[in-house]
Short mmCIF file of C-alpha atoms and ligand atoms in Angstrom, two decimals:
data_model
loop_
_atom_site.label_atom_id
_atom_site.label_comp_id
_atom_site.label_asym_id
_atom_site.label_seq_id
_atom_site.Cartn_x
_atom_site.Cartn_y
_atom_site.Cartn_z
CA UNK A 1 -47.64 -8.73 -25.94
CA UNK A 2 -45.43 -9.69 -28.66
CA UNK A 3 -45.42 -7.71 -31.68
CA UNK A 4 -43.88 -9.42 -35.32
CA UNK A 5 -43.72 -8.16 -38.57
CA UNK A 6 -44.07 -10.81 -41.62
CA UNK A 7 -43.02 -9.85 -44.91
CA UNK A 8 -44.83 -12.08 -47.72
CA UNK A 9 -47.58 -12.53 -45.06
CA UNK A 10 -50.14 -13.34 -48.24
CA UNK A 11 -47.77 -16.01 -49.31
CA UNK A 12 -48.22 -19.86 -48.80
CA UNK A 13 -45.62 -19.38 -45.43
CA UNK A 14 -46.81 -16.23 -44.21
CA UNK A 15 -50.15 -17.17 -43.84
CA UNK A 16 -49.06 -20.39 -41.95
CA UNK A 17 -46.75 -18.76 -40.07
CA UNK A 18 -49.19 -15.40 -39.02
CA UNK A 19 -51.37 -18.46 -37.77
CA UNK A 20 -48.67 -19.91 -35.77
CA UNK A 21 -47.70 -16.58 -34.19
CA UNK A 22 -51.50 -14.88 -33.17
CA UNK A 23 -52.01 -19.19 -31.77
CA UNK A 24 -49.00 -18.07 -29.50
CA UNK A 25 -50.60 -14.64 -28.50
CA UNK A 26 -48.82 -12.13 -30.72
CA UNK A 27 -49.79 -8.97 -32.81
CA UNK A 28 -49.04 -9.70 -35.92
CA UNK A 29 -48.17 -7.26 -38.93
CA UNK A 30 -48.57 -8.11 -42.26
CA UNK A 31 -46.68 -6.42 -45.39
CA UNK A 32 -48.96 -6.63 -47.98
CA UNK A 33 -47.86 -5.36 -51.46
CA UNK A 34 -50.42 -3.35 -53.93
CA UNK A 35 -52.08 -5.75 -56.57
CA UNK A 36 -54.76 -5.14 -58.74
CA UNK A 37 -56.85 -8.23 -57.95
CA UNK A 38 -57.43 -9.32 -54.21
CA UNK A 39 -54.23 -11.00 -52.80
CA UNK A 40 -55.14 -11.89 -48.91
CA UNK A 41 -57.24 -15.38 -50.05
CA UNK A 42 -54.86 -17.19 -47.56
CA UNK A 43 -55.23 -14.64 -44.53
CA UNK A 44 -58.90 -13.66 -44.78
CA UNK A 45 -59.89 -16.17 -42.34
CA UNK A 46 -57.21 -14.89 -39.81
CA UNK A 47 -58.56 -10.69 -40.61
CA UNK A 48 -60.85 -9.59 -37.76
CA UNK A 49 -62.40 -6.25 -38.32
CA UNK A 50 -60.02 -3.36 -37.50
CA UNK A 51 -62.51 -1.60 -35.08
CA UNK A 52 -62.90 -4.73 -33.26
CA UNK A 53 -60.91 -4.26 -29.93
CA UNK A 54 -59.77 -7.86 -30.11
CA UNK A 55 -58.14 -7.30 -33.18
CA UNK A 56 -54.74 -8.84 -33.13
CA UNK A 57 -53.68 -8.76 -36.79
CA UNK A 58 -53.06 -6.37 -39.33
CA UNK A 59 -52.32 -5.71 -42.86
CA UNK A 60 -49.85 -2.64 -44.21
CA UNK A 61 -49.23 -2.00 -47.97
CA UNK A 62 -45.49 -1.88 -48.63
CA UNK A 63 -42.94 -3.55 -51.01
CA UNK A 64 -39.53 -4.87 -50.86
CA UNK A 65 -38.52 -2.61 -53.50
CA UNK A 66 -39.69 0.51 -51.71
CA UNK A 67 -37.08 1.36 -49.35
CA UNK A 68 -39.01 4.12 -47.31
CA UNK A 69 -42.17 2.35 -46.87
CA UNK A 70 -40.00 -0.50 -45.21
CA UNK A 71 -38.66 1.80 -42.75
CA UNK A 72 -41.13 3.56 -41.94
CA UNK A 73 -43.25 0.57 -41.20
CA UNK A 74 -40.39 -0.55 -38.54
CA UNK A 75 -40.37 2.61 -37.24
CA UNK A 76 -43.82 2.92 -36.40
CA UNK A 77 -44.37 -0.46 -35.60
CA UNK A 78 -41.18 -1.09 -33.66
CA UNK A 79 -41.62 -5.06 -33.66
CA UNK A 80 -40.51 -7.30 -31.42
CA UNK A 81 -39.11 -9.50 -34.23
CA UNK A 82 -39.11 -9.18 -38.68
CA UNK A 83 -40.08 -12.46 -40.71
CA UNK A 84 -38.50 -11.50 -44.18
CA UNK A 85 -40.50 -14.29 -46.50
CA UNK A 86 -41.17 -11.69 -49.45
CA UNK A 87 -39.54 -12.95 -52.37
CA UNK A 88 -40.19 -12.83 -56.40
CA UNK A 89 -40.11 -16.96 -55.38
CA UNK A 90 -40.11 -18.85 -59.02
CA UNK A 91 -37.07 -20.02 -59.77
CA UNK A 92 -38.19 -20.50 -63.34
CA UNK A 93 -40.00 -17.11 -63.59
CA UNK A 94 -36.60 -16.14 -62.49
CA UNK A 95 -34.86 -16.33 -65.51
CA UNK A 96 -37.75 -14.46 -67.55
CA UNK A 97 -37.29 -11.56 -64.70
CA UNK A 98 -33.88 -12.15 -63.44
CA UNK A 99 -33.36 -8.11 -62.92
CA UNK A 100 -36.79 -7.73 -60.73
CA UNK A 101 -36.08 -10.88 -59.11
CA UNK A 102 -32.77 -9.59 -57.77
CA UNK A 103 -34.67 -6.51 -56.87
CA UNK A 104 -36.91 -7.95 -54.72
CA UNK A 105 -35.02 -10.88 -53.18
CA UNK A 106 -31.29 -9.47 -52.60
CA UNK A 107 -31.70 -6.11 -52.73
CA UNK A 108 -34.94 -6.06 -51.27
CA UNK A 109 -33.52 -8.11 -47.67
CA UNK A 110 -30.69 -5.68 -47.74
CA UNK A 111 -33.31 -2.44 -47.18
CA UNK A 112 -35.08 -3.93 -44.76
CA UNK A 113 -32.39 -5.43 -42.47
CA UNK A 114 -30.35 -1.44 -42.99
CA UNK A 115 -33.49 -0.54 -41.75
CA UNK A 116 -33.44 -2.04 -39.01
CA UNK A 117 -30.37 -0.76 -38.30
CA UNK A 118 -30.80 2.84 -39.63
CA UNK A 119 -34.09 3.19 -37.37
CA UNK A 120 -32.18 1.59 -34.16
CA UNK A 121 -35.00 -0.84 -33.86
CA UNK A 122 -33.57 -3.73 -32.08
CA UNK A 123 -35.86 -7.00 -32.63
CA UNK A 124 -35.00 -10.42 -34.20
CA UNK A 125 -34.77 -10.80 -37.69
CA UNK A 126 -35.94 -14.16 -39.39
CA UNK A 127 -33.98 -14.25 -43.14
CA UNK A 128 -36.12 -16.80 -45.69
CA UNK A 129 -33.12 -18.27 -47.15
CA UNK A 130 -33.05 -21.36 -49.14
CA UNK A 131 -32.01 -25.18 -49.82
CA UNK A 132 -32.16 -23.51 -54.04
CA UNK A 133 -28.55 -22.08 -52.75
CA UNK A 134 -26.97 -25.40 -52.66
CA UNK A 135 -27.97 -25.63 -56.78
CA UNK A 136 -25.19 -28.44 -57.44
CA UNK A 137 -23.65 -29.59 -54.39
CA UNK A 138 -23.97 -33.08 -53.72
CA UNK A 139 -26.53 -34.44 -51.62
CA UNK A 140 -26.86 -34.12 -48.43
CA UNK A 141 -26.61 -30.69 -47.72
CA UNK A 142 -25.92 -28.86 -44.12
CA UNK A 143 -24.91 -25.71 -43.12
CA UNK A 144 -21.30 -26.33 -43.91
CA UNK A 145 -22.39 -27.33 -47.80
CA UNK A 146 -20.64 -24.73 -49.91
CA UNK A 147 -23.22 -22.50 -51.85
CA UNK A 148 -23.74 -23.48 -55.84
CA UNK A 149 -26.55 -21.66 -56.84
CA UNK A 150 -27.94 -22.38 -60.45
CA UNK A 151 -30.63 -19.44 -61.18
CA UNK A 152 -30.89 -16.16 -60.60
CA UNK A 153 -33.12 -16.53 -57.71
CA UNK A 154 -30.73 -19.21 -56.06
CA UNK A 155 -28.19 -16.39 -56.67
CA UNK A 156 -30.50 -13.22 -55.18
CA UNK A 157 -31.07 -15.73 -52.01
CA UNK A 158 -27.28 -16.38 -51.61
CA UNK A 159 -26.74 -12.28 -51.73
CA UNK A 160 -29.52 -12.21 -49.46
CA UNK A 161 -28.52 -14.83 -46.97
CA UNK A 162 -24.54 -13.71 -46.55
CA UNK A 163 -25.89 -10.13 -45.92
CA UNK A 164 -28.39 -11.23 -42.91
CA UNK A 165 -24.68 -13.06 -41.81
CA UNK A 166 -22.89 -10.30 -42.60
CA UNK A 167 -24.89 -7.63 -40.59
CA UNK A 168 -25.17 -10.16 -37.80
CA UNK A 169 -21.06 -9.99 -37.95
CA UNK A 170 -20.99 -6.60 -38.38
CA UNK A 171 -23.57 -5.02 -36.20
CA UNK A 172 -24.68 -7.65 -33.38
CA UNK A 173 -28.27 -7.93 -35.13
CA UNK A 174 -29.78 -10.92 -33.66
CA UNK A 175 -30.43 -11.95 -37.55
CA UNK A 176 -30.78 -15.48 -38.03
CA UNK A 177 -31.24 -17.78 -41.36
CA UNK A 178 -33.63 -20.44 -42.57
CA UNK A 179 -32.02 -22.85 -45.34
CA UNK A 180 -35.78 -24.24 -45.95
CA UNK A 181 -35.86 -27.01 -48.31
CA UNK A 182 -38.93 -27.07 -49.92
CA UNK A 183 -42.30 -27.28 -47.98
CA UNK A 184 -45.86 -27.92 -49.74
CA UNK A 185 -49.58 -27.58 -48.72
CA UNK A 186 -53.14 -26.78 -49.77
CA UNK A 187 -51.92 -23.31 -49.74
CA UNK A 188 -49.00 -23.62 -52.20
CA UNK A 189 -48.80 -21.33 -55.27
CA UNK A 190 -50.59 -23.31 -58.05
CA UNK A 191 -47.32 -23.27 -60.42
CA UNK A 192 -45.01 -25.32 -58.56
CA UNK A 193 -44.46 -28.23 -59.31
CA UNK A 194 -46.47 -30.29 -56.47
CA UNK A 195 -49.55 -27.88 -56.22
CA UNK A 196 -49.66 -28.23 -60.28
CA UNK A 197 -50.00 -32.07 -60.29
CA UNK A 198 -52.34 -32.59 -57.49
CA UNK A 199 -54.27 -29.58 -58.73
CA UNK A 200 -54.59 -31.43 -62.53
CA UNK A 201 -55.37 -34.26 -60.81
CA UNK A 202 -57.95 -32.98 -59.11
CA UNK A 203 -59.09 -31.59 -62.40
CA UNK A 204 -58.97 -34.52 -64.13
CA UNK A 205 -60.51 -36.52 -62.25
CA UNK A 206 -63.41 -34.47 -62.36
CA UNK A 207 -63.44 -34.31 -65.92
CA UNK A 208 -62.38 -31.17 -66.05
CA UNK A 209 -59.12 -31.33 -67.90
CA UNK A 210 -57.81 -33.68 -69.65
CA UNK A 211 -53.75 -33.35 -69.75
CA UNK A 212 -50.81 -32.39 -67.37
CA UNK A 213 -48.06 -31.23 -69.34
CA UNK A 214 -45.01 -31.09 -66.98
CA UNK A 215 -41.08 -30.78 -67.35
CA UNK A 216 -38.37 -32.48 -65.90
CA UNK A 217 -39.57 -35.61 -63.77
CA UNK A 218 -36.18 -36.71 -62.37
CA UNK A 219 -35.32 -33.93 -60.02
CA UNK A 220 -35.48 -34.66 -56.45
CA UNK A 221 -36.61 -32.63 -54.44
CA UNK A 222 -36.79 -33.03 -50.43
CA UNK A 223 -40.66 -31.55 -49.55
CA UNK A 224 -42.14 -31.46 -46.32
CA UNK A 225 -45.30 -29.38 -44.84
CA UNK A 226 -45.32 -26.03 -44.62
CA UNK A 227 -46.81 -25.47 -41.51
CA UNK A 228 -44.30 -27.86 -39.60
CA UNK A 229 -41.65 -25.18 -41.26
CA UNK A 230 -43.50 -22.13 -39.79
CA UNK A 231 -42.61 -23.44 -36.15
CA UNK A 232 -38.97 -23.77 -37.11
CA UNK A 233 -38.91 -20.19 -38.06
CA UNK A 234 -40.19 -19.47 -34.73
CA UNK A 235 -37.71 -21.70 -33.09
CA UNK A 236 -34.71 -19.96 -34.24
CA UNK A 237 -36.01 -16.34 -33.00
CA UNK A 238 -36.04 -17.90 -29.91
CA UNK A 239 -32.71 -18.73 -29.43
CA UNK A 240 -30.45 -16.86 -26.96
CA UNK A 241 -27.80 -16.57 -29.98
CA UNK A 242 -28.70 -16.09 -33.84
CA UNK A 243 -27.25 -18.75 -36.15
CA UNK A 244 -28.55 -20.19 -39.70
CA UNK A 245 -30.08 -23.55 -39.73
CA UNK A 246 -31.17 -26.11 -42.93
CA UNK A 247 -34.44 -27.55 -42.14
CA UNK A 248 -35.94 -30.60 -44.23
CA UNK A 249 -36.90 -33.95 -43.54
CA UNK A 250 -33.88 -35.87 -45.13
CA UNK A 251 -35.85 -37.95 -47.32
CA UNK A 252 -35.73 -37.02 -51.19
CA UNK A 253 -38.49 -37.94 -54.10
CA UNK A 254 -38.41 -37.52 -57.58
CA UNK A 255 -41.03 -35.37 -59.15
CA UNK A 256 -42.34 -38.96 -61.09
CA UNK A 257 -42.98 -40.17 -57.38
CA UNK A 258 -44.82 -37.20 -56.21
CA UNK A 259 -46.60 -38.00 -59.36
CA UNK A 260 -47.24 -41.29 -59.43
CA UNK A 261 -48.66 -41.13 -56.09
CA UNK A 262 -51.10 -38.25 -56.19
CA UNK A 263 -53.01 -39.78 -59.16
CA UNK A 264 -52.99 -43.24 -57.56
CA UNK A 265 -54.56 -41.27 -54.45
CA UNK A 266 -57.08 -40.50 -57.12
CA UNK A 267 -57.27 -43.87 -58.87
CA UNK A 268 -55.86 -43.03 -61.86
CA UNK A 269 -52.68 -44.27 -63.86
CA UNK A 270 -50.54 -41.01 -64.19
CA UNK A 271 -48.64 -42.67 -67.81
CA UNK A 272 -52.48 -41.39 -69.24
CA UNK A 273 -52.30 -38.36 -68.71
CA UNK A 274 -48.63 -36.78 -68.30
CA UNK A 275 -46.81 -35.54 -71.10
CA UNK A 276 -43.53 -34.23 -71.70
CA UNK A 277 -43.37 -30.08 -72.45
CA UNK A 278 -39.96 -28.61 -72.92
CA UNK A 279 -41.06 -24.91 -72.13
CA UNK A 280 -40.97 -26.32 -68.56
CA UNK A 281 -37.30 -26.72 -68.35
CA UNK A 282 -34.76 -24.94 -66.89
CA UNK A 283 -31.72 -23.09 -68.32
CA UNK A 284 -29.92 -25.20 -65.07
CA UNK A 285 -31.41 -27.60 -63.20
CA UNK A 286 -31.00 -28.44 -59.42
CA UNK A 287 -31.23 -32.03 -59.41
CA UNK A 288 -30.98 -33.50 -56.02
CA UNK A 289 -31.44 -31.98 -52.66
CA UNK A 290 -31.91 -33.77 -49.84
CA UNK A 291 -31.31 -31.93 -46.09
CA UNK A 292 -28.90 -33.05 -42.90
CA UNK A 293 -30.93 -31.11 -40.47
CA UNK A 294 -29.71 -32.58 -37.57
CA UNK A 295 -28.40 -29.15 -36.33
CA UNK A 296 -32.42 -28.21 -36.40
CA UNK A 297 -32.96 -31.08 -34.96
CA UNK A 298 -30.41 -30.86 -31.56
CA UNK A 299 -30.98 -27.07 -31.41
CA UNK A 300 -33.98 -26.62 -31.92
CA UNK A 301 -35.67 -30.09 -31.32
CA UNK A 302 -37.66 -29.57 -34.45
CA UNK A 303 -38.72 -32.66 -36.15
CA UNK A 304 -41.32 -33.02 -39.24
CA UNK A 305 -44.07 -34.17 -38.83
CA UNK A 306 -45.76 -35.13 -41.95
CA UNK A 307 -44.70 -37.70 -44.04
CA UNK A 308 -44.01 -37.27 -47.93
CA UNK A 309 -47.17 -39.84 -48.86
CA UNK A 310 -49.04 -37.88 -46.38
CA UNK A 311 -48.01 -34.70 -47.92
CA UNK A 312 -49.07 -36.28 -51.56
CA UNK A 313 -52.71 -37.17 -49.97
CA UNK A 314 -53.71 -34.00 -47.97
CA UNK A 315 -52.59 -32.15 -51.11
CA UNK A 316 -54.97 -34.25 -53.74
CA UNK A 317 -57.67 -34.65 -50.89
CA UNK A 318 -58.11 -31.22 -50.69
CA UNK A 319 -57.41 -30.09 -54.70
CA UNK A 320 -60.19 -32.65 -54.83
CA UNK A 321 -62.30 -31.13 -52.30
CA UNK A 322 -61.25 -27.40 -53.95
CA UNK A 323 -62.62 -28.83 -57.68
CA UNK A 324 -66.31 -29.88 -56.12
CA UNK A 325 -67.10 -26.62 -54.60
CA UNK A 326 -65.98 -24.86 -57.82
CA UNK A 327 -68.08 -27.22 -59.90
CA UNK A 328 -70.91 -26.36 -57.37
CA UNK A 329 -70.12 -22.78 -58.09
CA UNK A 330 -70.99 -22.77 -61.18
CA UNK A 331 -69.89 -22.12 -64.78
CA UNK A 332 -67.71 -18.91 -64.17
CA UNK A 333 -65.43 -20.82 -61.54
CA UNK A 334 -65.07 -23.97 -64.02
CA UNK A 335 -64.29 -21.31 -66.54
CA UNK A 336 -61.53 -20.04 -64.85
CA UNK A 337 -59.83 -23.56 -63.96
CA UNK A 338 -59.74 -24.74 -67.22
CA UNK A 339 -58.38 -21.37 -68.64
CA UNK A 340 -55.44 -21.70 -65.80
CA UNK A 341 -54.19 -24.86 -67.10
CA UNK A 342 -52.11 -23.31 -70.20
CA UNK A 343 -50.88 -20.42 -67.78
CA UNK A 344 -48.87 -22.58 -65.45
CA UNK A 345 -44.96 -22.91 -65.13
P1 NAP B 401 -44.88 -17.42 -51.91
O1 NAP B 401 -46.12 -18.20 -51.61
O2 NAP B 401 -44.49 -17.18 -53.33
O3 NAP B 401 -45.05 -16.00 -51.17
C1 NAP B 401 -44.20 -14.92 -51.47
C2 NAP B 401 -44.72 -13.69 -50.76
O4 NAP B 401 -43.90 -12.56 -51.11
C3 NAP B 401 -46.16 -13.29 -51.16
O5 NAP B 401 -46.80 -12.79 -50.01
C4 NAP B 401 -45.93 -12.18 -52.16
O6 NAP B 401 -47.01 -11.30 -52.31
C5 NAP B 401 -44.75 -11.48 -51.51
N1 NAP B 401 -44.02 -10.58 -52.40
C6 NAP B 401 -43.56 -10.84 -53.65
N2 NAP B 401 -42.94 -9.74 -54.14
C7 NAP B 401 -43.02 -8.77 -53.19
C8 NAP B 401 -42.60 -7.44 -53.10
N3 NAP B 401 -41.96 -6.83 -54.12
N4 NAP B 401 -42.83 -6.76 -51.96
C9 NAP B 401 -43.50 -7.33 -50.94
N5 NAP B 401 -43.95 -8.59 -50.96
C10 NAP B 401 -43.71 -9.31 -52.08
O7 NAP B 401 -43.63 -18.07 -51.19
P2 NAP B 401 -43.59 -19.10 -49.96
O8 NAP B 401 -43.58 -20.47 -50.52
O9 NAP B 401 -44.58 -18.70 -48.94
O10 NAP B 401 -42.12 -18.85 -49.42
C11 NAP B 401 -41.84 -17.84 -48.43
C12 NAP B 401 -40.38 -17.44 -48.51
O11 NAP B 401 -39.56 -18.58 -48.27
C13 NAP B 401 -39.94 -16.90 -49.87
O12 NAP B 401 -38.93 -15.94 -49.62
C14 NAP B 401 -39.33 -18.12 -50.56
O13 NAP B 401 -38.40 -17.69 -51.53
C15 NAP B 401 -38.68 -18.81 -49.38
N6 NAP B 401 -38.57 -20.26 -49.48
C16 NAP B 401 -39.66 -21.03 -49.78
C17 NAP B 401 -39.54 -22.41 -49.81
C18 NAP B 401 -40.72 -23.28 -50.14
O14 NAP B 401 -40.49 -24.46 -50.44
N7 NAP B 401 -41.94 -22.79 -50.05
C19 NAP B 401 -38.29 -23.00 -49.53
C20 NAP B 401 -37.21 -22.19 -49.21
C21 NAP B 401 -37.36 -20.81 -49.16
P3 NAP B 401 -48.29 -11.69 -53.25
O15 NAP B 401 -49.14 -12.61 -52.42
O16 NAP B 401 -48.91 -10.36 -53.51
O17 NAP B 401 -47.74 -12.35 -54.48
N1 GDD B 402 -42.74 -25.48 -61.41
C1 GDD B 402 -42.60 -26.59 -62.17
N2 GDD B 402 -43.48 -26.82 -63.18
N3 GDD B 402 -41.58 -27.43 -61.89
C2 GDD B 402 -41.47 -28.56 -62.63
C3 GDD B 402 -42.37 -28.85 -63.67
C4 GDD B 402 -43.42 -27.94 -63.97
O1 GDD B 402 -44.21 -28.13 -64.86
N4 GDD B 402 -42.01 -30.06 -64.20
C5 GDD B 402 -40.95 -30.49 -63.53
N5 GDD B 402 -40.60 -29.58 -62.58
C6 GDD B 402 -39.44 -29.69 -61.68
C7 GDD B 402 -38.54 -28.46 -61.70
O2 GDD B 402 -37.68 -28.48 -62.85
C8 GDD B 402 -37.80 -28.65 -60.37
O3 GDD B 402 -36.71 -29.50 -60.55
C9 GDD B 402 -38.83 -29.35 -59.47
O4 GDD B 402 -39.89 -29.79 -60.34
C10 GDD B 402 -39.43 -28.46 -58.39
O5 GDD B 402 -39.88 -27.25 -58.99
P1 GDD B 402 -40.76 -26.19 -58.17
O6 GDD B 402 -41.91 -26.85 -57.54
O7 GDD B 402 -41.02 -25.04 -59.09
O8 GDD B 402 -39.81 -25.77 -56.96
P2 GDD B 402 -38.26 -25.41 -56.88
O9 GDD B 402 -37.58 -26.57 -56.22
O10 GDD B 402 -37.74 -24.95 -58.19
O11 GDD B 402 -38.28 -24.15 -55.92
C11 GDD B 402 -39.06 -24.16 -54.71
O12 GDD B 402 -38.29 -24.63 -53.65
C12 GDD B 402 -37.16 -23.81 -53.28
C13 GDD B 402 -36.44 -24.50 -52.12
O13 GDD B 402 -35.62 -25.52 -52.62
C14 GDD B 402 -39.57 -22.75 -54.47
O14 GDD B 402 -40.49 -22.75 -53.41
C15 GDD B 402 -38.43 -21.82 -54.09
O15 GDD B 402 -38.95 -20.54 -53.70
C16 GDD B 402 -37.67 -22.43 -52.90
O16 GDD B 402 -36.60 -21.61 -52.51
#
């Protein structure tokens, strides 16, 4: 049986992608970092108790910023093959915590791929790199785009990204590297951008809030579905030959379409309830990415396979869906909703 380790397994991708691999027979290991509150919402429909001789998945407490428990988790383990997807992921929360971010996202790839090393464990290594690296190049981008990365996440990617290259070069790692542009479900964060708005409009239209206060509405951004990025990861692990690839869909929106769209889907006219806030800025702004992934797309024959008005509706339909139970739930659940709204970036 194959045996994979996911890093960032409670995130949106991890939990998509430790789906993907236990639907294709593997045990799966998931890092899970220590939180105060429960952090596993998106797996606990995957965990199976422990004692259950079925079991196929299971959770480990470690952090990218803990060297030793990294290594001692591939040592044990011995996998056949390392998703990194941990990140501090926010590129706005990045500038507020540019040192941690680094921490986690450059330096944190860099002790788990010497681990691999270190500990002699040879398996494939998956590196969550991203489109965020391309900051100001022009539109569209490919894997021969030179790098202009415009926050300090964009910049702990680009370190993390050239070292999964560079101990490929320098060690024969089978390390390969995922230029995802971005990707967007019912599981994404609630603070970016596309989760916010069909999350308020969800709220909204259930009278629960009654503003959306959002920042800059002219980026474009190139989003697809998460899960359809999940099997590229896959794909590229099971190539003969390690190699970096830019996956996307090649069709870019601006954040006023994504808009517009989800609160049509709802029946409402967004220019109601949208308003301008300039804490939502960014120091820099990427403004346009849009992906050539035809190298995915003759390599790996991946292809997308949700469109972005599809994207927009499965989003709202089920922030809609997500609203009803909670108003069914009761006051404590509609408390927390509404207190949300001011917390989001
Ligand atoms: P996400 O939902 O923010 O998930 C990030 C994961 O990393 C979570 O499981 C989080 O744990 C974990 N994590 C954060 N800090 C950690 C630490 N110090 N040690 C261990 N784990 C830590 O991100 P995502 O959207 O699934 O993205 C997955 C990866 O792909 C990330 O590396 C992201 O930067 C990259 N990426 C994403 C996109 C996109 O559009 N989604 C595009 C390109 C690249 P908690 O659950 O406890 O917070
Ligand atoms: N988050 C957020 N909140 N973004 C807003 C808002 C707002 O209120 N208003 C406008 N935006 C704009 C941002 O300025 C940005 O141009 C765009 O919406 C998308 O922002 P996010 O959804 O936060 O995503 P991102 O593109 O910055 O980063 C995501 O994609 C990257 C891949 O390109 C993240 O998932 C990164 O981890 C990922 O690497």
């Amino acid at each position: 049986m194959m045996k994979a380790l996911v890093t960032g397994s409670t995130g949106q991708d991890g939990s998509y992608l430790t789906e993907l691999l236990l639907a294709k027979g593997y045990e799966v290991h998931g890092l899970k970092r220590r939180s105060s509150s429960f952090n596993t919402d998106r797996l606990d429909h995957l965990y199976r108790d422990l004692h259950d001789c079925d079991a196929r998945f299971f959770l480990h407490y470690a952090d990218l910023t803990d060297g030793s428990s990294l290594a001692s988790l591939l040592y044990d383990l011995r996998p056949d093959e390392i998703y990194n997807l941990a990140a501090q992921s926010h590129v706005k929360v990045s500038f507020e915590v540019p040192e941690y971010t680094a921490d986690v996202v450059a330096s944190g790839t860099l002790r788990l791929i010497e681990a691999m090393r270190r500990t002699g464990v040879r398996c494939r290594f998956y590196q969550a790199s991203s489109s965020e690296m391309f900051g100001s190049a022009p539109p569209p981008q490919s894997e021969s785009t030179p790098f202009h990365p415009r926050s300090p996440y964009a910049c702990a990617k680009l370190f993390a990204h050239n070292i999964t290259v560079n101990y490929r070069e320098s060690y024969g790692l089978h390390a390969s590297s995922g230029i995802l542009f971005n990707h967007e479900s019912p599981r994404r964060g609630e603070t970016f951008v596309t989760r916010k708005i069909t999350r308020a409009v969800a709220h909204i239209k259930r009278g629960i809030q009654r503003k959306l206060y959002l920042g800059n509405l002219d980026a474009r951004r190139d989003w697809g579905y998460a899960p359809d990025y999940a099997r590229a990861m896959w794909l590229m692990l099971q190539r003969d030959a390690p190699d970096d690839y830019v996956v996307g869909t090649g069709e870019a929106h601006t954040v006023r379409e994504f808009v517009e769209l989800a609160f049509a889907r709802a029946g409402l006219d967004w220019n109601e309830f949208v308003e301008i806030d300039p804490r939502y800025f960014r120091p820099a702004e990427v403004d346009y990415l849009m992906a050539d992934a035809s190298k995915a797309r003759r390599v790996l024959g991946w292809e997308p396979t949700v469109t972005f008005q599809e994207l927009v509706r499965i989003m709202v339909d089920a922030d809609l869906k997500e609203a009803d139970s909670k108003i069914r739930g009761g006051d404590d659940a509609l408390r927390t909703a509404i207190d949300s709204q001011g917390r989001n970036m």
